[in-house]
Coordinates of N, CA and C in Angstrom, one line a residue:
M972 N -4.9 50.7 2.3 CA -4.0 51.2 1.1 C -4.6 51.1 -0.4
F973 N -4.9 52.1 -1.0 CA -5.2 52.2 -2.6 C -3.9 52.2 -3.2
L974 N -4.8 51.0 -4.6 CA -3.6 51.1 -5.4 C -3.7 51.7 -6.6
K975 N -2.6 52.6 -7.2 CA -2.8 53.3 -8.4 C -3.5 52.8 -9.6
F976 N -3.9 53.5 -10.6 CA -5.0 52.8 -11.6 C -4.0 51.9 -12.2
S977 N -2.8 51.9 -13.0 CA -1.8 51.1 -13.5 C -1.7 49.9 -12.6
Q978 N -1.5 50.0 -11.4 CA -1.4 48.8 -10.7 C -2.7 47.8 -10.9
R979 N -3.7 48.7 -10.2 CA -5.3 47.7 -10.4 C -5.5 47.4 -11.8
L980 N -5.0 48.0 -12.8 CA -4.7 47.1 -13.9 C -4.0 46.0 -14.4
T981 N -2.7 46.3 -13.7 CA -1.7 44.8 -13.9 C -2.8 43.8 -13.1
F982 N -3.1 44.0 -11.9 CA -3.4 43.0 -10.9 C -4.8 42.5 -12.0
A983 N -5.7 42.8 -12.3 CA -6.6 42.6 -13.3 C -6.5 41.7 -14.1
K984 N -5.1 42.1 -15.2 CA -4.8 41.2 -15.9 C -4.0 40.0 -15.5
L985 N -3.7 40.0 -14.5 CA -3.1 38.6 -13.6 C -3.9 37.6 -13.2
T986 N -5.4 38.3 -12.7 CA -6.2 37.7 -11.9 C -6.8 36.7 -13.3
I987 N -7.3 37.4 -14.4 CA -7.6 37.0 -15.8 C -6.9 35.8 -16.0
F988 N -5.4 36.5 -16.3 CA -4.8 35.3 -16.5 C -4.6 33.8 -15.8
A989 N -4.7 33.9 -14.4 CA -4.5 33.1 -13.5 C -6.2 32.3 -13.7
G990 N -7.0 33.1 -13.8 CA -8.5 32.0 -14.2 C -8.3 31.2 -15.4
L991 N -7.8 31.9 -16.3 CA -7.5 31.0 -17.5 C -6.9 29.9 -17.7
F992 N -5.4 29.8 -16.7 CA -5.0 29.1 -16.5 C -5.4 28.0 -15.9
C993 N -5.8 28.4 -14.9 CA -6.5 27.1 -14.0 C -7.6 26.8 -14.9
S994 N -8.3 27.2 -15.7 CA -9.4 26.6 -16.2 C -8.7 25.7 -17.0
F995 N -7.7 26.0 -17.8 CA -7.0 25.1 -18.8 C -6.5 24.0 -18.0
C996 N -6.3 24.2 -16.8 CA -5.5 23.2 -16.1 C -6.6 22.2 -15.6
L997 N -7.7 22.5 -15.3 CA -8.7 21.9 -14.7 C -9.1 20.5 -15.8
T998 N -8.8 21.0 -17.2 CA -8.6 19.6 -17.9 C -7.7 18.8 -18.1
D999 N -7.0 18.8 -17.6 CA -6.1 18.0 -17.4 C -6.5 17.3 -16.2
V1000 N -6.0 15.7 -16.8 CA -6.5 14.4 -16.0 C -6.0 14.2 -14.7
Y1001 N -4.5 14.8 -14.9 CA -3.5 14.6 -13.5 C -3.8 16.3 -12.5
C1002 N -4.6 17.2 -13.1 CA -4.8 17.9 -12.1 C -6.0 18.4 -11.7
C1003 N -6.2 19.3 -10.5 CA -7.7 19.4 -10.4 C -7.8 20.8 -9.6
K1004 N -6.5 21.4 -9.0 CA -6.7 22.5 -8.6 C -5.0 23.3 -9.1
M1005 N -5.3 24.5 -9.0 CA -4.3 25.6 -9.6 C -2.9 24.9 -9.0
D1006 N -2.9 24.3 -7.9 CA -1.4 24.7 -6.9 C -1.1 22.8 -7.5
C1007 N -1.5 22.6 -8.2 CA -1.4 20.8 -8.4 C -0.9 20.7 -10.3
C1008 N -1.0 21.9 -10.8 CA -0.7 21.8 -12.1 C 0.5 21.7 -12.8
T1009 N 1.4 21.0 -12.2 CA 2.6 20.5 -12.7 C 2.6 19.4 -13.6
P1010 N 2.6 19.4 -14.9 CA 2.5 18.2 -15.6 C 3.6 17.2 -15.1
S1011 N 3.0 16.1 -15.2 CA 3.8 14.7 -14.6 C 3.4 13.5 -15.1
R1012 N 4.2 12.8 -15.8 CA 4.0 11.6 -16.4 C 3.4 10.5 -15.2
Q1013 N 3.5 10.7 -13.6 CA 3.1 9.4 -13.0 C 3.5 10.5 -11.7
P1014 N 2.7 11.3 -11.0 CA 2.7 11.9 -10.1 C 2.2 11.2 -8.6
L1015 N 2.8 11.5 -7.5 CA 2.6 11.1 -6.4 C 1.2 11.4 -6.2
L1016 N 0.4 10.5 -5.6 CA -0.9 10.8 -4.9 C -1.2 10.6 -3.5
Y1017 N 0.1 9.7 -3.1 CA -0.1 9.4 -1.7 C 1.2 9.1 -1.2
R1018 N 1.7 9.3 0.1 CA 3.4 8.9 0.5 C 2.6 8.7 2.1
K1019 N 3.1 7.9 2.7 CA 3.0 7.8 4.2 C 4.0 6.8 4.9
L1020 N 4.6 7.0 5.7 CA 5.7 5.9 6.7 C 4.6 5.6 7.9
M1021 N 4.6 4.7 8.0 CA 3.5 3.9 8.6 C 4.2 3.5 10.1
T1022 N 4.4 4.0 10.8 CA 4.9 3.7 12.2 C 4.6 2.8 12.9
P1023 N 4.6 2.0 13.8 CA 3.9 1.6 14.9 C 2.6 2.8 15.6
N1024 N 3.4 3.6 16.2 CA 2.5 4.6 16.9 C 1.2 5.2 15.7
W1025 N 1.8 5.6 14.5 CA 0.9 6.0 13.6 C -0.1 4.5 13.1
L1026 N -0.1 3.6 12.8 CA -1.0 2.8 12.8 C -1.7 2.4 13.8
L1027 N -1.3 2.8 15.3 CA -2.2 2.5 15.9 C -3.3 3.6 16.4
H1028 N -3.0 4.6 15.6 CA -3.7 5.6 15.7 C -4.6 5.8 14.6
H1029 N -4.3 5.5 13.3 CA -5.0 5.9 12.2 C -5.7 4.6 11.6
S1030 N -5.8 3.5 12.3 CA -6.0 2.1 11.8 C -6.7 1.0 12.4
L1031 N -7.1 0.1 12.0 CA -7.8 -1.0 12.7 C -6.6 -2.0 12.9
V1032 N -5.9 -2.1 14.1 CA -4.9 -3.2 14.7 C -5.6 -4.1 15.9
T1033 N -5.1 -5.5 15.5 CA -5.9 -6.3 16.5 C -4.6 -7.4 16.8
K1034 N -5.1 -8.1 17.8 CA -4.4 -9.4 18.4 C -3.0 -9.0 18.7
L1035 N -2.6 -7.8 19.4 CA -1.3 -7.0 19.5 C -0.9 -8.3 20.7
S1036 N 0.4 -8.7 20.8 CA 0.6 -8.9 22.3 C 1.8 -7.8 23.3
T1037 N 2.3 -7.6 21.8 CA 3.2 -6.1 22.7 C 3.2 -5.3 21.5
A1038 N 3.3 -3.6 21.7 CA 3.9 -2.7 20.8 C 4.5 -1.5 21.6
T1039 N 5.5 -1.4 20.7 CA 6.3 -0.2 21.1 C 6.4 1.0 20.5
D1040 N 7.2 1.8 20.4 CA 7.3 3.1 19.3 C 7.8 2.4 18.0
T1041 N 8.7 1.3 18.0 CA 9.3 0.8 17.1 C 8.7 -0.4 16.5
L1042 N 8.3 -1.4 17.0 CA 7.8 -2.7 16.9 C 6.4 -3.4 17.2
L1043 N 5.7 -3.4 16.4 CA 4.0 -4.0 16.4 C 4.2 -5.6 16.5
T1044 N 4.3 -6.5 17.9 CA 4.3 -8.2 17.7 C 2.9 -8.4 17.5
F1045 N 2.4 -9.3 16.8 CA 0.9 -9.9 16.7 C 0.9 -11.3 16.9
D1046 N -0.3 -11.9 18.0 CA -0.3 -13.2 18.3 C -1.5 -13.5 18.0
P1047 N -1.9 -13.9 16.8 CA -3.6 -14.4 16.7 C -4.0 -15.8 17.5
D1048 N -5.2 -15.8 17.6 CA -5.9 -16.7 18.1 C -6.4 -17.5 17.2
L1049 N -6.6 -17.1 15.9 CA -7.3 -18.1 15.2 C -6.4 -17.9 13.8
N1050 N -7.0 -19.0 13.1 CA -6.6 -18.9 11.6 C -7.1 -17.7 10.6
S1051 N -6.7 -17.4 9.5 CA -7.1 -16.1 9.0 C -7.6 -15.2 9.6
E1052 N -7.2 -14.4 10.7 CA -7.6 -13.4 11.3 C -6.8 -12.2 11.2
R1053 N -8.3 -11.3 10.8 CA -7.7 -10.1 10.1 C -6.4 -9.2 11.4
L1054 N -5.3 -8.9 11.0 CA -4.5 -8.2 12.0 C -4.5 -6.5 12.0
I1055 N -4.1 -5.7 10.6 CA -4.3 -4.8 10.3 C -5.3 -4.4 8.9
R1056 N -6.1 -3.4 9.2 CA -6.5 -2.5 8.2 C -6.4 -0.9 8.3
V1057 N -5.9 -0.5 7.0 CA -5.4 0.9 6.9 C -6.1 1.6 6.1
P1058 N -7.0 2.4 6.0 CA -7.5 3.0 4.8 C -6.9 3.7 4.1
I1059 N -7.0 3.9 2.9 CA -6.3 4.9 1.8 C -7.0 5.4 1.0
C1060 N -7.4 7.1 1.6 CA -8.3 7.6 0.7 C -7.6 8.8 -0.1
L1061 N -7.9 8.3 -1.4 CA -7.1 9.3 -2.3 C -8.3 11.0 -2.5
D1062 N -7.3 12.1 -3.0 CA -7.9 13.1 -3.6 C -9.1 12.6 -4.5
E1063 N -10.5 13.1 -4.6 CA -11.5 13.0 -5.6 C -10.9 13.4 -6.9
C1064 N -10.0 14.4 -7.0 CA -8.9 14.3 -8.6 C -8.5 13.3 -9.3
A1065 N -8.0 12.5 -8.1 CA -7.3 11.6 -8.7 C -8.4 10.4 -9.6
D1066 N -7.3 10.1 -10.7 CA -7.7 9.2 -11.6 C -7.6 7.6 -10.7
K1067 N -8.5 7.2 -10.1 CA -8.3 6.1 -9.0 C -8.4 4.8 -9.4
E1068 N -8.6 4.6 -10.8 CA -8.6 3.4 -11.7 C -7.0 3.3 -12.1
E1069 N -6.6 4.5 -12.5 CA -5.8 4.1 -13.1 C -4.4 4.6 -12.2
I1070 N -3.7 3.5 -10.9 CA -3.1 4.2 -10.2 C -1.8 2.8 -9.9
V1071 N -0.7 3.0 -9.6 CA -0.2 2.0 -8.8 C 0.0 2.2 -7.2
V1072 N -0.1 0.9 -6.4 CA 0.2 1.2 -5.1 C 1.7 0.2 -4.8
E1073 N 2.5 0.8 -3.9 CA 3.8 -0.2 -3.8 C 3.4 0.0 -2.1
A1074 N 4.0 -1.1 -1.6 CA 3.9 -0.8 0.0 C 5.2 -1.9 0.3
T1075 N 6.1 -1.0 1.3 CA 7.3 -2.2 1.6 C 6.9 -1.8 3.2
L1076 N 7.1 -3.4 3.7 CA 7.3 -3.6 4.8 C 8.5 -4.1 5.6
S1077 N 9.1 -3.6 6.5 CA 9.9 -3.9 7.3 C 9.8 -4.5 8.5
L1078 N 10.4 -6.2 8.3 CA 9.8 -7.3 9.5 C 11.3 -7.2 10.4
V1079 N 10.9 -8.0 11.4 CA 11.6 -8.7 12.1 C 11.8 -10.1 12.4
A1080 N 12.8 -10.6 11.6 CA 13.1 -12.3 11.7 C 12.8 -13.1 12.8
P1081 N 11.9 -13.9 12.9 CA 11.7 -14.8 13.9 C 12.8 -15.8 14.5
V1082 N 12.5 -16.1 15.5 CA 13.7 -16.6 16.4 C 13.3 -18.2 16.8
P1083 N 13.3 -19.2 16.1 CA 15.0 -19.6 15.0 C 14.0 -19.1 13.9
P1084 N 14.7 -19.0 13.1 CA 14.3 -18.4 11.5 C 12.9 -19.1 11.1
T1085 N 13.2 -20.6 11.2 CA 12.4 -21.5 10.9 C 10.7 -21.8 11.7
T1086 N 10.9 -20.8 12.7 CA 9.5 -20.7 13.3 C 8.6 -20.2 12.5
D1087 N 7.2 -20.7 12.4 CA 5.9 -20.8 11.3 C 5.7 -19.5 11.8
S1088 N 5.7 -18.8 10.8 CA 5.1 -17.2 10.8 C 4.7 -16.9 9.2
D1089 N 4.0 -17.0 8.5 CA 3.4 -16.8 7.3 C 2.2 -16.1 7.7
F1090 N 2.3 -14.8 7.0 CA 1.0 -14.0 7.1 C 0.8 -13.6 5.5
W1091 N -0.1 -13.1 5.4 CA -1.1 -12.5 3.9 C -1.2 -11.0 4.2
F1092 N -0.7 -10.2 3.2 CA -0.4 -9.1 3.1 C -1.0 -8.3 1.7
G1093 N -2.0 -7.6 1.7 CA -2.6 -7.0 0.4 C -3.5 -5.9 0.3
I1094 N -4.1 -5.7 -0.9 CA -4.9 -4.7 -1.3 C -6.4 -5.2 -1.1
C1095 N -7.4 -4.3 -0.5 CA -8.8 -4.7 -0.5 C -9.4 -3.7 -1.0
D1096 N -10.7 -3.7 -1.7 CA -11.6 -2.7 -1.8 C -12.7 -2.4 -0.9
E1097 N -13.8 -1.6 -0.9 CA -14.9 -1.4 -0.2 C -15.8 -2.5 -0.2
S1098 N -15.6 -3.5 -1.0 CA -16.8 -4.4 -1.1 C -16.4 -6.0 -1.1
G1099 N -14.6 -5.6 -0.2 CA -13.9 -7.1 0.2 C -13.5 -7.7 -0.6
R1100 N -13.1 -7.7 -1.5 CA -12.1 -8.1 -2.7 C -10.3 -7.6 -2.4
C1101 N -9.8 -9.0 -2.2 CA -8.7 -8.8 -2.2 C -7.4 -9.3 -2.7
N1102 N -6.4 -8.5 -3.1 CA -5.1 -9.4 -3.8 C -4.1 -9.0 -3.2
G1103 N -3.1 -10.4 -3.0 CA -2.0 -9.7 -2.0 C -1.3 -11.0 -2.0
A1104 N -0.5 -11.4 -1.1 CA 0.5 -12.4 -1.1 C 0.9 -12.7 0.1
F1105 N 0.8 -14.1 0.7 CA 1.4 -14.8 1.7 C 3.1 -14.4 1.6
L1106 N 3.4 -13.8 2.9 CA 4.6 -13.6 2.9 C 5.8 -14.9 3.9
H1107 N 6.0 -15.7 3.5 CA 6.7 -16.7 4.0 C 8.0 -17.1 4.9
D1108 N 7.9 -17.7 5.8 CA 8.9 -18.3 6.9 C 9.7 -19.2 5.8
L1109 N 10.9 -19.3 6.6 CA 12.0 -20.0 5.9 C 11.6 -21.6 6.2
S1110 N 10.8 -22.2 6.9 CA 10.0 -23.6 6.9 C 9.4 -23.8 5.0
N1111 N 9.4 -22.9 4.3 CA 8.9 -22.6 2.8 C 9.8 -22.6 2.2
R1112 N 9.8 -23.3 1.1 CA 10.8 -23.3 -0.2 C 10.8 -21.9 -0.8
E1113 N 9.5 -21.5 -1.2 CA 9.3 -20.3 -1.8 C 9.0 -19.3 -0.7
P1114 N 9.7 -17.8 -1.8 CA 9.9 -16.6 -0.4 C 7.9 -16.4 -0.2
C1115 N 7.1 -16.5 -1.4 CA 5.7 -15.9 -1.2 C 4.8 -17.0 -1.9
N1116 N 3.5 -16.4 -1.8 CA 2.3 -17.2 -2.4 C 1.5 -16.3 -2.6
F1117 N 1.2 -15.8 -4.0 CA 0.4 -14.6 -4.1 C -0.9 -15.5 -4.1
G1118 N -2.0 -14.6 -3.7 CA -3.1 -15.3 -3.5 C -4.4 -14.1 -3.2
T1119 N -5.5 -14.3 -3.4 CA -6.9 -13.4 -3.1 C -7.4 -13.8 -1.9
A1120 N -8.1 -12.7 -1.7 CA -9.0 -13.3 -0.4 C -10.6 -12.3 -0.2
T1121 N -11.1 -12.8 0.7 CA -12.4 -11.9 0.9 C -12.1 -11.3 2.6
S1122 N -12.1 -9.8 2.5 CA -11.8 -9.0 3.6 C -13.3 -9.6 4.5
G1123 N -12.3 -9.4 6.1 CA -13.6 -9.4 7.3 C -12.5 -10.0 8.3
K1124 N -13.5 -9.8 9.8 CA -12.4 -10.1 10.7 C -11.7 -11.7 10.6
L1125 N -12.5 -12.5 10.1 CA -11.5 -13.5 9.5 C -12.3 -13.8 8.0
T1126 N -11.0 -13.7 7.2 CA -11.2 -13.7 5.8 C -11.9 -15.1 5.5
A1127 N -12.8 -15.1 4.3 CA -13.6 -16.5 4.3 C -12.9 -17.3 3.8
A1128 N -11.8 -16.9 2.5 CA -10.8 -17.7 2.1 C -9.7 -16.8 1.5
I1129 N -8.1 -17.9 1.5 CA -7.3 -17.2 0.9 C -7.0 -18.0 -0.2
V1130 N -7.5 -17.9 -1.6 CA -7.2 -18.9 -2.4 C -5.8 -18.4 -3.6
S1131 N -4.7 -19.5 -3.5 CA -4.0 -19.3 -3.9 C -3.7 -19.6 -5.1
Q1132 N -2.7 -18.3 -5.9 CA -2.5 -18.4 -7.2 C -1.1 -18.3 -7.8
G1133 N -0.4 -19.3 -6.8 CA 0.8 -20.1 -7.4 C 1.6 -19.0 -6.0
N1134 N 3.0 -20.2 -6.5 CA 4.0 -19.6 -5.8 C 5.0 -18.3 -6.4
C1135 N 6.2 -18.0 -5.6 CA 6.8 -16.7 -6.2 C 8.2 -17.4 -6.9
G1136 N 8.3 -18.8 -7.2 CA 9.3 -19.5 -7.7 C 10.0 -20.6 -7.7
G1137 N 9.5 -20.9 -6.3 CA 10.1 -22.1 -5.8 C 11.3 -22.6 -5.5
R1138 N 12.0 -21.4 -5.1 CA 13.5 -21.6 -5.1 C 14.0 -22.2 -3.3
V1139 N 14.8 -23.2 -3.8 CA 15.2 -23.4 -2.2 C 15.5 -22.1 -1.4
R1140 N 15.5 -22.0 -0.3 CA 15.8 -20.9 0.4 C 16.8 -21.4 1.7
T1141 N 17.4 -20.3 1.8 CA 18.4 -20.6 3.7 C 17.9 -19.4 4.1
E1142 N 18.8 -19.6 5.2 CA 18.4 -18.0 6.3 C 19.0 -17.0 5.6
T1143 N 19.7 -16.9 4.5 CA 20.1 -15.9 3.9 C 19.5 -15.2 3.0
H1144 N 18.6 -16.3 2.4 CA 17.2 -15.3 1.7 C 16.1 -14.9 2.5
F1145 N 15.9 -14.8 3.9 CA 15.0 -14.1 4.7 C 14.7 -12.2 4.5
S1146 N 14.2 -12.0 4.2 CA 14.4 -10.4 4.2 C 13.8 -9.7 5.1
E1147 N 14.3 -8.9 5.6 CA 13.4 -8.1 6.6 C 12.7 -6.9 5.8
E1148 N 13.1 -6.7 4.7 CA 12.2 -5.8 4.0 C 11.5 -6.2 2.7
V1149 N 10.5 -6.2 2.5 CA 9.8 -6.8 1.5 C 8.9 -5.9 0.7
T1150 N 8.9 -6.0 -0.6 CA 8.1 -4.5 -1.1 C 7.0 -5.4 -2.2
L1151 N 5.8 -5.1 -1.8 CA 4.6 -5.5 -2.9 C 4.0 -4.2 -3.7
T1152 N 4.1 -4.4 -4.9 CA 3.2 -3.8 -5.8 C 2.3 -4.2 -6.7
F1153 N 1.1 -3.0 -6.5 CA -0.1 -3.5 -7.4 C -0.5 -2.7 -8.3
Y1154 N -1.0 -3.2 -9.9 CA -1.3 -2.3 -10.3 C -2.9 -2.7 -10.7
P1155 N -4.1 -2.2 -10.0 CA -5.4 -3.0 -9.6 C -5.9 -3.1 -11.0
K1156 N -5.9 -2.0 -11.8 CA -6.6 -2.3 -13.2 C -6.5 -3.5 -13.9
D1157 N -4.9 -3.7 -14.1 CA -4.9 -4.8 -14.7 C -4.7 -6.1 -13.7
M1158 N -5.2 -6.1 -12.6 CA -5.1 -7.5 -11.7 C -3.9 -7.7 -11.5
W1159 N -2.9 -6.8 -11.7 CA -1.3 -7.3 -11.6 C -0.5 -6.9 -10.2
G1160 N 0.0 -7.9 -9.8 CA 0.8 -7.8 -8.1 C 2.4 -8.2 -8.6
S1161 N 3.1 -7.6 -8.0 CA 4.6 -8.2 -7.9 C 5.3 -8.1 -6.5
Y1162 N 6.1 -8.9 -6.2 CA 6.8 -9.4 -4.8 C 8.5 -9.1 -5.2
H1163 N 9.4 -8.3 -4.5 CA 10.3 -8.0 -4.6 C 11.0 -8.1 -3.0
V1164 N 12.3 -8.6 -2.9 CA 13.1 -8.5 -1.7 C 14.5 -8.2 -2.2
P1165 N 15.3 -7.5 -1.6 CA 16.7 -7.1 -1.8 C 17.5 -7.8 -1.5
T1166 N 17.4 -8.8 -0.7 CA 18.5 -9.9 -0.2 C 19.0 -10.9 -0.6
N1167 N 20.4 -11.0 -0.5 CA 21.2 -12.0 -1.3 C 21.2 -11.7 -2.7
G1168 N 21.1 -10.8 -3.1 CA 21.2 -10.2 -4.7 C 19.7 -9.9 -5.1
G1169 N 18.8 -9.8 -4.6 CA 17.6 -10.0 -4.7 C 16.8 -10.5 -5.6
F1170 N 15.8 -10.3 -5.3 CA 14.4 -11.8 -5.8 C 13.2 -11.0 -6.2
S1171 N 12.5 -11.3 -7.5 CA 11.5 -10.2 -7.9 C 10.4 -12.0 -8.4
A1172 N 9.1 -11.5 -8.4 CA 8.3 -12.7 -9.3 C 6.8 -11.5 -9.3
S1173 N 6.3 -11.8 -10.2 CA 5.4 -10.8 -10.4 C 3.6 -12.1 -10.7
T1174 N 2.7 -11.8 -10.9 CA 1.4 -12.5 -11.3 C 0.2 -11.6 -12.1
T1175 N -0.7 -12.4 -12.2 CA -2.0 -11.9 -12.6 C -3.0 -12.5 -11.6
F1176 N -3.9 -11.9 -11.3 CA -5.0 -12.1 -10.3 C -6.1 -12.2 -10.9
N1177 N -6.6 -13.2 -10.2 CA -8.0 -13.5 -11.3 C -9.2 -12.9 -10.4
V1178 N -9.2 -12.1 -9.5 CA -9.9 -10.7 -9.1 C -9.5 -9.9 -9.2
K1179 N -10.7 -8.6 -9.5 CA -10.0 -7.6 -9.6 C -10.7 -6.5 -8.5
V1180 N -9.8 -5.7 -8.0 CA -9.8 -4.8 -6.7 C -10.5 -3.6 -7.2
D1181 N -11.5 -2.9 -7.0 CA -11.8 -1.6 -7.4 C -11.3 -0.7 -6.6
T1182 N -10.2 0.2 -7.1 CA -9.7 1.1 -5.9 C -10.4 2.6 -6.6
T1183 N -11.7 2.7 -7.1 CA -12.2 3.8 -7.5 C -13.4 4.4 -6.5
G1184 N -13.6 3.5 -5.4 CA -14.7 4.2 -4.3 C -14.1 5.2 -3.6
K1185 N -14.4 5.7 -2.2 CA -14.3 6.4 -1.4 C -12.8 5.9 -0.8
C1186 N -12.4 5.1 -0.1 CA -11.0 4.5 -0.1 C -10.7 2.6 -0.4
F1187 N -9.8 2.4 -0.6 CA -9.4 1.3 -0.6 C -8.5 0.9 0.7
F1188 N -8.1 -0.4 0.7 CA -7.6 -0.8 2.3 C -6.2 -1.5 2.2
L1189 N -5.3 -1.3 2.7 CA -4.2 -2.2 2.9 C -4.5 -3.4 4.3
E1190 N -4.3 -4.8 3.8 CA -5.1 -5.4 5.0 C -3.7 -6.6 5.3
M1191 N -3.8 -7.0 6.3 CA -3.0 -8.1 6.9 C -4.0 -9.2 7.7
F1192 N -3.6 -10.5 7.2 CA -4.0 -11.7 7.8 C -2.6 -12.6 8.6
S1193 N -3.4 -13.3 9.5 CA -2.7 -14.5 10.0 C -2.8 -15.6 9.0
N1194 N -2.2 -16.4 9.3 CA -2.1 -17.6 8.3 C -3.0 -18.8 9.7
E1195 N -2.0 -18.9 10.7 CA -2.6 -19.9 11.7 C -2.4 -19.6 12.8
A1196 N -3.5 -20.2 13.7 CA -3.6 -19.1 15.0 C -1.8 -19.4 15.7
D1197 N -1.6 -18.7 16.7 CA -0.4 -18.7 17.6 C 0.7 -18.7 17.0
E1198 N 0.9 -18.3 15.4 CA 2.0 -17.9 15.0 C 2.4 -16.2 15.1
I1199 N 3.6 -15.6 15.4 CA 4.1 -14.7 15.6 C 4.4 -13.7 14.5
Y1200 N 4.3 -12.4 14.5 CA 4.6 -11.7 13.3 C 4.9 -10.3 14.0
K1201 N 5.9 -9.8 13.4 CA 6.8 -8.6 14.3 C 7.2 -7.7 12.9
L1202 N 6.4 -6.7 13.2 CA 6.5 -5.4 12.2 C 6.8 -4.7 12.5
Q1203 N 7.8 -3.8 11.8 CA 8.6 -2.1 12.4 C 8.0 -1.2 11.9
Y1204 N 7.5 -1.7 10.3 CA 6.8 -0.1 9.6 C 6.2 -1.0 8.2
I1205 N 5.5 0.1 8.0 CA 4.9 -0.2 6.0 C 5.1 1.5 5.7
K1206 N 5.6 1.3 4.4 CA 6.1 2.4 3.3 C 5.2 2.5 2.4
V1207 N 3.9 3.5 2.1 CA 3.5 3.1 1.1 C 3.3 4.5 0.2
E1208 N 3.5 4.1 -1.1 CA 3.4 5.0 -2.3 C 2.3 4.6 -3.1
V1209 N 1.4 5.8 -3.7 CA 0.4 5.6 -4.7 C 0.7 6.4 -5.4
H1210 N 1.1 6.3 -7.0 CA 1.6 7.1 -8.1 C -0.1 7.0 -9.0
Q1211 N 0.0 7.8 -10.1 CA -1.2 7.7 -11.0 C -0.1 7.2 -12.0
N1212 N -0.7 6.0 -12.4 CA -0.1 5.8 -13.7 C 0.2 6.3 -14.9

């Protein structure tokens, strides 16, 4: 099908305009393709609902006692043993240093609720530096304990950076939904549960996690051997800050 001269001229003008627009857009720190050139103060870079089935197929998962479509149950043999390692690989266009990572974990309370079941969850870089927090069971007075770690099959050490507030807990304080938020550039992290009116705490880590590489990782470690951990899903969002 041949275009008339006027149609070809209009098409050429549109092509030139699009090229100029995309060139202008490429100068914006938030976009790198023409289809992502919508200005935004905090664009969403990554979003994933990590169900048990998704985790089994897209991440390293170890020490499972049972796995169903709705629940992963972990039963580690050793202290400080890595249970999950999920790679998060952002588009090369993103300013990977200036990001905020938010991970919400859906848990199942141990039975009885005072059963020892503290595990550590956080973000790690390609060199193995990690920031995160122990998510405590009800045998602890504080809901969590922030800490740094070294990634590996067994973490070399999880160094405490203080608890999340030290308030006395009861069964009503156990939350089956926990949200951890990280701003790696400032070595900042926070913990939030909606249970019992909500509770939040934040910290500044003394180790910086480098998110500028090809990927960074979400990782989960056991505390002590033979503890039981039950995970329903992880919901993750990464925003340009």
